[in-house]
């Protein structure tokens, strides 16, 4: 796992196009309820490095969670998502994407944008910044 990567992964996770919330000017109200759709991943490598990343619920029914692939670099000794053990399902280093599977309780699926965001659209980023326990925007 790269040094200090976990610090920046909290800022990576969730990007929403402004057009999705075109008539909302208050970002705080736009992200209400996302705490059930964004989860905290804790990673420990065989080398003893620890890190925290954020992920989003792809499917609560199957337990799939999406995250950044760079969060899972190195030989993983332990991976948990919001408490329960998780397993790496698939990763793509080129696109920096990974999917893990776990047991999700009380989670909701993250909705996808209805269209491609326009260049220059405003965005909101939500995640566990600096390894924090709570979500930050």
Short mmCIF file of C-alpha atoms in Angstrom, two decimals:
data_model
loop_
_atom_site.label_atom_id
_atom_site.label_comp_id
_atom_site.label_asym_id
_atom_site.label_seq_id
_atom_site.Cartn_x
_atom_site.Cartn_y
_atom_site.Cartn_z
CA UNK A 1 0.00 0.00 0.00
CA UNK A 2 1.41 3.38 -0.87
CA UNK A 3 2.36 5.66 2.01
CA UNK A 4 -0.27 8.19 2.96
CA UNK A 5 -2.61 7.18 0.11
CA UNK A 6 -5.41 6.63 2.60
CA UNK A 7 -5.29 10.32 3.49
CA UNK A 8 -6.41 11.32 0.03
CA UNK A 9 -8.86 8.51 -0.68
CA UNK A 10 -11.51 10.14 1.49
CA UNK A 11 -11.60 13.00 -0.98
CA UNK A 12 -11.82 10.71 -4.00
CA UNK A 13 -15.03 8.85 -3.62
CA UNK A 14 -18.23 10.56 -4.53
CA UNK A 15 -18.59 13.09 -7.33
CA UNK A 16 -22.01 14.36 -8.29
CA UNK A 17 -22.70 16.64 -11.22
CA UNK A 18 -24.31 19.98 -10.43
CA UNK A 19 -26.96 19.32 -13.03
CA UNK A 20 -28.24 16.43 -10.88
CA UNK A 21 -29.04 19.04 -8.25
CA UNK A 22 -29.62 21.90 -10.69
CA UNK A 23 -32.26 23.63 -8.59
CA UNK A 24 -30.59 23.06 -5.22
CA UNK A 25 -28.15 25.64 -4.01
CA UNK A 26 -27.54 24.14 -0.59
CA UNK A 27 -25.09 21.22 -0.93
CA UNK A 28 -25.70 20.23 2.67
CA UNK A 29 -29.30 19.35 1.86
CA UNK A 30 -28.32 17.73 -1.44
CA UNK A 31 -26.29 15.03 0.30
CA UNK A 32 -28.72 14.26 3.14
CA UNK A 33 -29.29 10.53 3.41
CA UNK A 34 -26.06 9.50 1.71
CA UNK A 35 -24.64 8.11 4.97
CA UNK A 36 -26.48 4.86 4.17
CA UNK A 37 -24.94 4.79 0.69
CA UNK A 38 -21.31 5.59 1.54
CA UNK A 39 -19.31 3.13 3.62
CA UNK A 40 -15.94 3.08 5.41
CA UNK A 41 -13.38 0.48 4.36
CA UNK A 42 -10.53 -0.48 6.68
CA UNK A 43 -7.53 -2.20 5.13
CA UNK A 44 -4.53 -3.96 6.67
CA UNK A 45 -1.73 -5.29 4.49
CA UNK A 46 0.47 -8.29 5.25
CA UNK A 47 3.27 -5.76 5.76
CA UNK A 48 1.33 -4.21 8.65
CA UNK A 49 0.25 -1.00 6.88
CA UNK A 50 -3.24 0.21 7.75
CA UNK A 51 -5.52 2.47 5.81
CA UNK A 52 -9.05 3.81 5.58
CA UNK A 53 -10.96 4.44 2.36
CA UNK A 54 -14.49 5.27 1.38
CA UNK A 55 -16.75 3.22 -0.85
CA UNK A 56 -20.24 3.43 -2.24
CA UNK A 57 -22.97 0.80 -2.16
CA UNK A 58 -23.38 -0.66 -5.63
CA UNK A 59 -25.90 -3.32 -4.60
CA UNK A 60 -27.18 -3.86 -1.08
CA UNK A 61 -28.76 -7.15 -2.20
CA UNK A 62 -25.48 -8.74 -3.33
CA UNK A 63 -23.22 -6.81 -0.93
CA UNK A 64 -21.14 -5.17 -3.68
CA UNK A 65 -19.28 -1.99 -2.78
CA UNK A 66 -17.25 0.15 -5.21
CA UNK A 67 -14.05 1.94 -4.22
CA UNK A 68 -10.76 3.22 -5.62
CA UNK A 69 -8.32 0.47 -6.60
CA UNK A 70 -5.34 2.31 -5.11
CA UNK A 71 -6.94 1.74 -1.70
CA UNK A 72 -6.30 -1.96 -2.13
CA UNK A 73 -2.68 -1.93 -3.34
CA UNK A 74 -0.40 -4.46 -1.69
CA UNK A 75 -1.09 -7.88 -0.25
CA UNK A 76 -4.24 -7.50 1.83
CA UNK A 77 -4.30 -9.34 5.13
CA UNK A 78 -7.66 -7.99 6.33
CA UNK A 79 -10.42 -5.94 4.73
CA UNK A 80 -13.61 -4.78 6.44
CA UNK A 81 -16.50 -2.64 5.25
CA UNK A 82 -18.48 -0.86 7.96
CA UNK A 83 -17.47 -3.63 10.38
CA UNK A 84 -17.96 -7.01 8.64
CA UNK A 85 -15.20 -8.84 6.76
CA UNK A 86 -15.05 -8.17 3.02
CA UNK A 87 -13.39 -9.79 0.03
CA UNK A 88 -11.93 -8.24 -3.11
CA UNK A 89 -14.02 -9.28 -6.12
CA UNK A 90 -12.44 -7.37 -9.00
CA UNK A 91 -10.01 -4.52 -9.60
CA UNK A 92 -8.86 -2.40 -12.54
CA UNK A 93 -5.62 -0.51 -11.95
CA UNK A 94 -5.92 1.48 -15.19
CA UNK A 95 -9.34 2.90 -14.25
CA UNK A 96 -8.48 2.93 -10.51
CA UNK A 97 -11.67 1.05 -9.64
CA UNK A 98 -12.32 -1.95 -7.42
CA UNK A 99 -15.33 -3.93 -6.22
CA UNK A 100 -15.51 -5.73 -2.89
CA UNK A 101 -18.25 -7.93 -1.45
CA UNK A 102 -19.46 -7.88 2.14
CA UNK A 103 -22.59 -8.20 4.24
CA UNK A 104 -24.44 -4.88 4.22
CA UNK A 105 -27.01 -4.08 6.91
CA UNK A 106 -29.13 -0.94 6.77
CA UNK A 107 -27.48 0.20 3.53
CA UNK A 108 -29.09 1.69 0.44
CA UNK A 109 -27.94 1.56 -3.17
CA UNK A 110 -26.15 4.64 -4.51
CA UNK A 111 -28.22 6.06 -7.38
CA UNK A 112 -26.43 6.80 -10.63
CA UNK A 113 -26.62 10.13 -12.42
CA UNK A 114 -29.31 10.23 -15.09
CA UNK A 115 -26.92 11.77 -17.63
CA UNK A 116 -23.25 12.57 -18.17
CA UNK A 117 -22.26 15.74 -16.29
CA UNK A 118 -21.47 18.82 -18.32
CA UNK A 119 -17.88 20.02 -18.39
CA UNK A 120 -17.50 22.69 -15.72
CA UNK A 121 -20.38 21.41 -13.59
CA UNK A 122 -20.11 21.81 -9.85
CA UNK A 123 -19.38 18.69 -7.84
CA UNK A 124 -19.60 17.50 -4.25
CA UNK A 125 -17.16 15.01 -2.78
CA UNK A 126 -18.17 12.93 0.20
CA UNK A 127 -16.01 10.47 2.13
CA UNK A 128 -14.10 9.53 5.27
CA UNK A 129 -11.43 12.21 4.98
CA UNK A 130 -8.16 11.60 6.80
CA UNK A 131 -9.44 8.24 8.05
CA UNK A 132 -12.23 9.86 10.03
CA UNK A 133 -15.16 7.97 11.48
CA UNK A 134 -17.76 10.35 10.06
CA UNK A 135 -18.43 11.50 6.53
CA UNK A 136 -17.10 14.84 5.33
CA UNK A 137 -18.10 16.90 2.34
#
